[in-house]
Amino acid sequence: QLQPAESGGGLAQSGGSPRLPCTTAGSRWSFLAAAWYRQAPGKERESVAAISRSGTSNYADSVKGRFTISEDNTGNTVYLQMHSLKPEDTAVYFCYDHQIGVDYWGKGTLVTVSS
């Protein structure tokens, strides 16, 4: 079964700048958009950042100016660059790959921010 693969999670310090890569699951020709979601303990999953095929990106207000979503030249890897981490950024981060006719979710990677 195709599935995006996230990595880069772990323990990070407040103010840190980790980067989360995601290897997308589908083919480049059917790619429409990719996004990062997160789910904190006891909370619902929320959208963090998204990038479209054209390169347009958008962000949740809580991370705007601190996080950046991007993709590499092949379009097969999507990154979430995080800066100025806060303890409230602690969550499981999921990669979402939106393709023509099908969507893929990764299993998630846990980011724990220490104060």
Short mmCIF file of N, CA, C and O in Angstrom, two decimals:
data_model
loop_
_atom_site.label_atom_id
_atom_site.label_comp_id
_atom_site.label_asym_id
_atom_site.label_seq_id
_atom_site.Cartn_x
_atom_site.Cartn_y
_atom_site.Cartn_z
N GLN A 1 0.84 -1.19 0.00
CA GLN A 1 0.00 0.00 0.00
C GLN A 1 0.88 1.24 0.00
O GLN A 1 1.80 1.37 0.78
N LEU A 2 0.57 2.16 -0.93
CA LEU A 2 1.34 3.38 -0.99
C LEU A 2 1.06 4.24 0.22
O LEU A 2 -0.10 4.37 0.66
N GLN A 3 2.11 4.86 0.74
CA GLN A 3 1.95 5.71 1.91
C GLN A 3 3.12 6.68 1.97
O GLN A 3 4.28 6.29 1.78
N PRO A 4 2.84 7.96 2.24
CA PRO A 4 3.95 8.91 2.42
C PRO A 4 4.77 8.50 3.63
O PRO A 4 4.26 7.90 4.58
N ALA A 5 6.04 8.84 3.63
CA ALA A 5 6.93 8.48 4.73
C ALA A 5 7.54 9.73 5.34
O ALA A 5 8.32 10.43 4.67
N GLU A 6 7.15 10.01 6.59
CA GLU A 6 7.71 11.14 7.30
C GLU A 6 8.93 10.70 8.12
O GLU A 6 9.04 9.54 8.50
N SER A 7 9.79 11.66 8.41
CA SER A 7 10.93 11.42 9.30
C SER A 7 11.32 12.75 9.92
O SER A 7 10.70 13.78 9.64
N GLY A 8 12.33 12.73 10.75
CA GLY A 8 12.85 13.96 11.33
C GLY A 8 12.28 14.32 12.69
O GLY A 8 12.66 15.34 13.27
N GLY A 9 11.36 13.51 13.21
CA GLY A 9 10.80 13.79 14.51
C GLY A 9 11.76 13.42 15.63
O GLY A 9 12.82 12.86 15.41
N GLY A 10 11.37 13.76 16.84
CA GLY A 10 12.19 13.48 18.00
C GLY A 10 12.06 14.59 19.02
O GLY A 10 11.13 15.39 18.97
N LEU A 11 13.01 14.65 19.92
CA LEU A 11 13.01 15.67 20.96
C LEU A 11 13.72 16.91 20.45
O LEU A 11 14.83 16.83 19.93
N ALA A 12 13.06 18.05 20.57
CA ALA A 12 13.64 19.32 20.15
C ALA A 12 13.52 20.33 21.28
O ALA A 12 12.63 20.22 22.13
N GLN A 13 14.39 21.30 21.28
CA GLN A 13 14.37 22.34 22.31
C GLN A 13 13.53 23.52 21.87
O GLN A 13 13.40 23.80 20.66
N SER A 14 12.97 24.21 22.80
CA SER A 14 12.27 25.45 22.49
C SER A 14 13.22 26.38 21.74
O SER A 14 14.38 26.52 22.12
N GLY A 15 12.70 26.98 20.69
CA GLY A 15 13.54 27.85 19.88
C GLY A 15 14.31 27.14 18.79
O GLY A 15 14.96 27.77 17.95
N GLY A 16 14.21 25.81 18.77
CA GLY A 16 14.95 25.02 17.79
C GLY A 16 14.36 25.10 16.39
O GLY A 16 13.28 25.67 16.18
N SER A 17 15.10 24.50 15.43
CA SER A 17 14.71 24.59 14.02
C SER A 17 14.86 23.25 13.30
O SER A 17 15.66 23.11 12.37
N PRO A 18 14.09 22.26 13.68
CA PRO A 18 14.17 20.98 12.97
C PRO A 18 13.47 21.05 11.63
O PRO A 18 12.64 21.93 11.38
N ARG A 19 13.79 20.11 10.78
CA ARG A 19 13.14 20.00 9.47
C ARG A 19 12.58 18.59 9.31
O ARG A 19 13.27 17.60 9.59
N LEU A 20 11.35 18.52 8.88
CA LEU A 20 10.69 17.25 8.67
C LEU A 20 10.57 16.98 7.17
O LEU A 20 9.91 17.74 6.46
N PRO A 21 11.17 15.92 6.66
CA PRO A 21 10.97 15.54 5.27
C PRO A 21 9.85 14.52 5.14
O PRO A 21 9.61 13.73 6.05
N CYS A 22 9.19 14.54 4.01
CA CYS A 22 8.17 13.56 3.70
C CYS A 22 8.36 13.11 2.26
O CYS A 22 8.33 13.93 1.34
N THR A 23 8.57 11.83 2.08
CA THR A 23 8.63 11.26 0.74
C THR A 23 7.21 10.94 0.31
O THR A 23 6.54 10.13 0.95
N THR A 24 6.75 11.59 -0.75
CA THR A 24 5.37 11.42 -1.16
C THR A 24 5.14 10.05 -1.79
O THR A 24 6.08 9.39 -2.21
N ALA A 25 3.85 9.67 -1.84
CA ALA A 25 3.52 8.30 -2.23
C ALA A 25 3.19 8.16 -3.71
O ALA A 25 3.55 7.16 -4.34
N GLY A 26 2.45 9.14 -4.25
CA GLY A 26 1.95 9.00 -5.61
C GLY A 26 2.93 9.48 -6.65
O GLY A 26 4.07 9.82 -6.36
N SER A 27 2.48 9.52 -7.89
CA SER A 27 3.32 9.95 -8.99
C SER A 27 3.26 11.46 -9.15
O SER A 27 2.29 12.10 -8.72
N ARG A 28 4.26 11.99 -9.78
CA ARG A 28 4.34 13.43 -9.94
C ARG A 28 3.24 13.96 -10.86
O ARG A 28 2.70 15.04 -10.64
N TRP A 29 2.87 13.20 -11.89
CA TRP A 29 1.91 13.71 -12.87
C TRP A 29 0.53 13.87 -12.27
O TRP A 29 -0.25 14.68 -12.74
N SER A 30 0.20 13.08 -11.23
CA SER A 30 -1.13 13.16 -10.63
C SER A 30 -1.13 13.96 -9.33
O SER A 30 -2.16 14.08 -8.67
N PHE A 31 0.00 14.54 -9.00
CA PHE A 31 0.12 15.30 -7.75
C PHE A 31 -0.67 16.60 -7.84
O PHE A 31 -0.57 17.34 -8.81
N LEU A 32 -1.46 16.88 -6.83
CA LEU A 32 -2.23 18.12 -6.76
C LEU A 32 -1.73 19.04 -5.66
O LEU A 32 -1.64 20.25 -5.83
N ALA A 33 -1.46 18.48 -4.50
CA ALA A 33 -1.02 19.27 -3.36
C ALA A 33 -0.46 18.34 -2.29
O ALA A 33 -0.71 17.13 -2.31
N ALA A 34 0.27 18.93 -1.37
CA ALA A 34 0.75 18.20 -0.20
C ALA A 34 0.58 19.10 1.01
O ALA A 34 0.53 20.33 0.88
N ALA A 35 0.48 18.49 2.15
CA ALA A 35 0.27 19.28 3.36
C ALA A 35 0.85 18.56 4.56
O ALA A 35 1.07 17.35 4.54
N TRP A 36 1.09 19.33 5.58
CA TRP A 36 1.46 18.81 6.89
C TRP A 36 0.32 19.11 7.86
O TRP A 36 -0.19 20.25 7.91
N TYR A 37 -0.09 18.08 8.59
CA TYR A 37 -1.06 18.22 9.66
C TYR A 37 -0.36 17.83 10.96
O TYR A 37 0.70 17.20 10.94
N ARG A 38 -0.98 18.17 12.06
CA ARG A 38 -0.45 17.72 13.35
C ARG A 38 -1.60 17.45 14.30
O ARG A 38 -2.69 18.01 14.18
N GLN A 39 -1.30 16.58 15.25
CA GLN A 39 -2.28 16.25 16.28
C GLN A 39 -1.58 16.21 17.62
O GLN A 39 -0.70 15.37 17.85
N ALA A 40 -1.93 17.15 18.46
CA ALA A 40 -1.37 17.23 19.81
C ALA A 40 -2.16 16.30 20.73
O ALA A 40 -3.31 15.96 20.44
N PRO A 41 -1.57 15.89 21.84
CA PRO A 41 -2.27 15.00 22.76
C PRO A 41 -3.61 15.58 23.21
O PRO A 41 -3.68 16.74 23.64
N GLY A 42 -4.66 14.80 23.06
CA GLY A 42 -5.98 15.23 23.48
C GLY A 42 -6.67 16.21 22.57
O GLY A 42 -7.75 16.73 22.90
N LYS A 43 -6.09 16.49 21.43
CA LYS A 43 -6.67 17.47 20.50
C LYS A 43 -6.94 16.84 19.15
O LYS A 43 -6.42 15.77 18.83
N GLU A 44 -7.72 17.52 18.35
CA GLU A 44 -8.02 17.04 17.01
C GLU A 44 -6.87 17.37 16.05
O GLU A 44 -6.08 18.29 16.30
N ARG A 45 -6.81 16.62 14.97
CA ARG A 45 -5.80 16.87 13.95
C ARG A 45 -6.10 18.22 13.28
O ARG A 45 -7.25 18.53 12.96
N GLU A 46 -5.06 19.00 13.06
CA GLU A 46 -5.22 20.31 12.45
C GLU A 46 -4.23 20.50 11.32
O GLU A 46 -3.13 19.94 11.33
N SER A 47 -4.61 21.30 10.36
CA SER A 47 -3.73 21.61 9.25
C SER A 47 -2.65 22.60 9.71
O SER A 47 -2.95 23.54 10.44
N VAL A 48 -1.44 22.37 9.28
CA VAL A 48 -0.32 23.24 9.64
C VAL A 48 0.13 24.06 8.43
O VAL A 48 0.27 25.27 8.51
N ALA A 49 0.36 23.38 7.31
CA ALA A 49 0.86 24.05 6.11
C ALA A 49 0.51 23.21 4.90
O ALA A 49 0.43 21.98 5.00
N ALA A 50 0.35 23.85 3.76
CA ALA A 50 0.02 23.15 2.53
C ALA A 50 0.71 23.82 1.36
O ALA A 50 0.98 25.03 1.40
N ILE A 51 1.00 23.03 0.34
CA ILE A 51 1.61 23.56 -0.87
C ILE A 51 0.94 22.91 -2.07
O ILE A 51 0.71 21.71 -2.09
N SER A 52 0.60 23.73 -3.06
CA SER A 52 -0.09 23.21 -4.23
C SER A 52 0.91 22.86 -5.33
O SER A 52 2.11 23.16 -5.23
N ARG A 53 0.40 22.26 -6.41
CA ARG A 53 1.24 21.89 -7.53
C ARG A 53 1.94 23.11 -8.13
O ARG A 53 3.06 23.03 -8.61
N SER A 54 1.25 24.25 -8.06
CA SER A 54 1.81 25.48 -8.62
C SER A 54 2.83 26.13 -7.70
O SER A 54 3.48 27.11 -8.07
N GLY A 55 2.94 25.59 -6.48
CA GLY A 55 3.90 26.15 -5.54
C GLY A 55 3.31 27.11 -4.54
O GLY A 55 4.02 27.62 -3.67
N THR A 56 2.02 27.36 -4.65
CA THR A 56 1.37 28.24 -3.69
C THR A 56 1.28 27.56 -2.33
O THR A 56 0.90 26.40 -2.25
N SER A 57 1.62 28.28 -1.29
CA SER A 57 1.60 27.71 0.06
C SER A 57 0.70 28.52 0.97
O SER A 57 0.45 29.70 0.72
N ASN A 58 0.20 27.87 2.00
CA ASN A 58 -0.56 28.57 3.02
C ASN A 58 -0.30 27.91 4.37
O ASN A 58 0.13 26.75 4.43
N TYR A 59 -0.56 28.67 5.42
CA TYR A 59 -0.17 28.24 6.77
C TYR A 59 -1.27 28.53 7.79
O TYR A 59 -2.04 29.49 7.64
N ALA A 60 -1.26 27.73 8.84
CA ALA A 60 -2.11 28.02 9.98
C ALA A 60 -1.57 29.27 10.66
O ALA A 60 -0.35 29.52 10.67
N ASP A 61 -2.46 30.04 11.25
CA ASP A 61 -2.03 31.28 11.92
C ASP A 61 -1.01 30.99 13.02
O ASP A 61 -0.11 31.80 13.27
N SER A 62 -1.13 29.84 13.66
CA SER A 62 -0.27 29.51 14.79
C SER A 62 1.19 29.28 14.39
O SER A 62 2.07 29.33 15.23
N VAL A 63 1.43 29.01 13.09
CA VAL A 63 2.80 28.73 12.66
C VAL A 63 3.28 29.73 11.61
O VAL A 63 4.44 29.67 11.19
N LYS A 64 2.42 30.62 11.19
CA LYS A 64 2.79 31.57 10.14
C LYS A 64 3.99 32.40 10.58
O LYS A 64 4.04 32.92 11.69
N GLY A 65 4.98 32.49 9.72
CA GLY A 65 6.20 33.22 10.05
C GLY A 65 7.24 32.38 10.75
O GLY A 65 8.40 32.81 10.89
N ARG A 66 6.87 31.17 11.19
CA ARG A 66 7.83 30.28 11.87
C ARG A 66 8.10 29.01 11.07
O ARG A 66 9.21 28.49 11.11
N PHE A 67 7.10 28.51 10.37
CA PHE A 67 7.24 27.26 9.60
C PHE A 67 7.20 27.58 8.11
O PHE A 67 6.51 28.51 7.67
N THR A 68 7.92 26.75 7.33
CA THR A 68 7.92 26.90 5.88
C THR A 68 7.76 25.52 5.24
O THR A 68 8.50 24.59 5.60
N ILE A 69 6.82 25.41 4.31
CA ILE A 69 6.64 24.17 3.56
C ILE A 69 7.28 24.36 2.18
O ILE A 69 7.17 25.43 1.57
N SER A 70 7.96 23.32 1.71
CA SER A 70 8.60 23.40 0.40
C SER A 70 8.73 22.00 -0.17
O SER A 70 8.47 21.02 0.51
N GLU A 71 9.13 21.92 -1.44
CA GLU A 71 9.37 20.62 -2.05
C GLU A 71 10.69 20.66 -2.80
O GLU A 71 11.15 21.74 -3.21
N ASP A 72 11.28 19.50 -3.00
CA ASP A 72 12.56 19.48 -3.70
C ASP A 72 12.32 19.53 -5.21
O ASP A 72 11.19 19.59 -5.68
N ASN A 73 13.41 19.55 -5.97
CA ASN A 73 13.30 19.73 -7.42
C ASN A 73 12.56 18.59 -8.10
O ASN A 73 11.94 18.79 -9.15
N THR A 74 12.61 17.40 -7.52
CA THR A 74 11.93 16.26 -8.14
C THR A 74 10.45 16.24 -7.81
O THR A 74 9.67 15.56 -8.47
N GLY A 75 10.07 16.96 -6.76
CA GLY A 75 8.68 16.93 -6.32
C GLY A 75 8.33 15.71 -5.51
O GLY A 75 7.18 15.52 -5.15
N ASN A 76 9.32 14.87 -5.23
CA ASN A 76 9.04 13.65 -4.50
C ASN A 76 9.19 13.80 -3.00
O ASN A 76 8.79 12.90 -2.25
N THR A 77 9.76 14.90 -2.55
CA THR A 77 9.95 15.12 -1.12
C THR A 77 9.41 16.50 -0.76
O THR A 77 9.71 17.48 -1.41
N VAL A 78 8.60 16.51 0.27
CA VAL A 78 8.04 17.75 0.79
C VAL A 78 8.63 17.97 2.18
O VAL A 78 8.70 17.04 2.97
N TYR A 79 9.03 19.20 2.45
CA TYR A 79 9.68 19.51 3.71
C TYR A 79 8.82 20.46 4.55
O TYR A 79 8.11 21.31 4.02
N LEU A 80 8.93 20.31 5.85
CA LEU A 80 8.38 21.29 6.78
C LEU A 80 9.56 21.79 7.62
O LEU A 80 10.08 21.07 8.48
N GLN A 81 10.00 22.99 7.32
CA GLN A 81 11.07 23.62 8.09
C GLN A 81 10.44 24.40 9.24
O GLN A 81 9.62 25.29 9.00
N MET A 82 10.83 24.05 10.44
CA MET A 82 10.25 24.69 11.61
C MET A 82 11.31 25.57 12.28
O MET A 82 12.46 25.17 12.40
N HIS A 83 10.92 26.73 12.70
CA HIS A 83 11.79 27.65 13.44
C HIS A 83 11.07 28.10 14.71
O HIS A 83 9.85 28.04 14.80
N SER A 84 11.87 28.58 15.66
CA SER A 84 11.31 29.16 16.89
C SER A 84 10.27 28.24 17.53
O SER A 84 9.17 28.67 17.87
N LEU A 85 10.65 26.98 17.67
CA LEU A 85 9.71 26.02 18.23
C LEU A 85 9.24 26.42 19.62
O LEU A 85 10.00 27.00 20.42
N LYS A 86 7.98 26.06 19.90
CA LYS A 86 7.38 26.31 21.20
C LYS A 86 6.89 24.99 21.76
O LYS A 86 6.59 24.06 21.00
N PRO A 87 6.76 24.88 23.07
CA PRO A 87 6.23 23.63 23.65
C PRO A 87 4.87 23.25 23.07
O PRO A 87 4.59 22.05 22.92
N GLU A 88 4.06 24.23 22.71
CA GLU A 88 2.74 23.94 22.14
C GLU A 88 2.80 23.39 20.72
O GLU A 88 1.78 23.00 20.16
N ASP A 89 4.00 23.33 20.14
CA ASP A 89 4.17 22.68 18.84
C ASP A 89 4.34 21.17 18.97
O ASP A 89 4.40 20.46 17.97
N THR A 90 4.41 20.70 20.21
CA THR A 90 4.51 19.26 20.44
C THR A 90 3.29 18.55 19.87
O THR A 90 2.16 18.89 20.21
N ALA A 91 3.54 17.58 18.99
CA ALA A 91 2.45 16.87 18.33
C ALA A 91 3.03 15.78 17.44
O ALA A 91 4.24 15.75 17.18
N VAL A 92 2.14 14.92 16.97
CA VAL A 92 2.49 14.01 15.89
C VAL A 92 2.22 14.75 14.58
O VAL A 92 1.11 15.25 14.39
N TYR A 93 3.20 14.81 13.73
CA TYR A 93 3.08 15.51 12.46
C TYR A 93 2.88 14.50 11.34
O TYR A 93 3.66 13.56 11.19
N PHE A 94 1.82 14.74 10.55
CA PHE A 94 1.43 13.83 9.48
C PHE A 94 1.61 14.51 8.12
O PHE A 94 1.29 15.69 7.95
N CYS A 95 2.06 13.72 7.17
CA CYS A 95 2.17 14.19 5.80
C CYS A 95 0.93 13.74 5.03
O CYS A 95 0.48 12.59 5.16
N TYR A 96 0.39 14.63 4.23
CA TYR A 96 -0.81 14.37 3.44
C TYR A 96 -0.47 14.63 1.98
O TYR A 96 0.04 15.69 1.62
N ASP A 97 -0.72 13.64 1.15
CA ASP A 97 -0.38 13.69 -0.27
C ASP A 97 -1.67 13.61 -1.08
O ASP A 97 -2.32 12.56 -1.09
N HIS A 98 -2.05 14.70 -1.70
CA HIS A 98 -3.32 14.81 -2.43
C HIS A 98 -3.06 14.59 -3.91
O HIS A 98 -2.42 15.40 -4.57
N GLN A 99 -3.57 13.48 -4.43
CA GLN A 99 -3.37 13.11 -5.82
C GLN A 99 -4.72 13.12 -6.55
O GLN A 99 -5.77 13.17 -5.91
N ILE A 100 -4.69 13.05 -7.86
CA ILE A 100 -5.92 12.95 -8.63
C ILE A 100 -6.59 11.63 -8.28
O ILE A 100 -6.04 10.57 -8.48
N GLY A 101 -7.78 11.72 -7.72
CA GLY A 101 -8.57 10.53 -7.44
C GLY A 101 -8.24 9.78 -6.16
O GLY A 101 -8.94 8.83 -5.80
N VAL A 102 -7.18 10.17 -5.46
CA VAL A 102 -6.80 9.45 -4.26
C VAL A 102 -5.96 10.34 -3.35
O VAL A 102 -5.26 11.23 -3.83
N ASP A 103 -6.09 10.10 -2.06
CA ASP A 103 -5.30 10.83 -1.06
C ASP A 103 -4.52 9.82 -0.23
O ASP A 103 -4.99 8.71 0.04
N TYR A 104 -3.35 10.23 0.22
CA TYR A 104 -2.51 9.37 1.04
C TYR A 104 -2.13 10.09 2.34
O TYR A 104 -1.83 11.29 2.33
N TRP A 105 -2.14 9.33 3.41
CA TRP A 105 -1.70 9.83 4.72
C TRP A 105 -0.49 9.04 5.18
O TRP A 105 -0.47 7.82 5.06
N GLY A 106 0.48 9.74 5.76
CA GLY A 106 1.58 9.05 6.37
C GLY A 106 1.22 8.60 7.78
O GLY A 106 0.16 8.95 8.31
N LYS A 107 2.11 7.83 8.39
CA LYS A 107 1.86 7.33 9.74
C LYS A 107 2.16 8.37 10.80
O LYS A 107 1.71 8.23 11.94
N GLY A 108 2.90 9.39 10.45
CA GLY A 108 3.20 10.46 11.39
C GLY A 108 4.56 10.32 12.04
O GLY A 108 5.11 9.23 12.15
N THR A 109 5.07 11.45 12.49
CA THR A 109 6.33 11.48 13.23
C THR A 109 6.15 12.42 14.42
O THR A 109 5.61 13.52 14.28
N LEU A 110 6.56 11.97 15.59
CA LEU A 110 6.33 12.72 16.82
C LEU A 110 7.44 13.75 17.03
O LEU A 110 8.63 13.42 17.00
N VAL A 111 7.02 14.97 17.25
CA VAL A 111 7.94 16.05 17.63
C VAL A 111 7.58 16.48 19.04
O VAL A 111 6.45 16.90 19.30
N THR A 112 8.53 16.39 19.93
CA THR A 112 8.33 16.79 21.32
C THR A 112 9.25 17.97 21.60
O THR A 112 10.46 17.87 21.44
N VAL A 113 8.65 19.09 21.99
CA VAL A 113 9.42 20.30 22.25
C VAL A 113 9.57 20.50 23.75
O VAL A 113 8.56 20.62 24.47
N SER A 114 10.78 20.51 24.22
CA SER A 114 11.04 20.71 25.64
C SER A 114 11.14 22.20 25.94
O SER A 114 11.64 22.99 25.14
N SER A 115 10.65 22.57 27.10
CA SER A 115 10.65 23.99 27.50
C SER A 115 11.95 24.35 28.17
O SER A 115 12.76 23.51 28.49
#
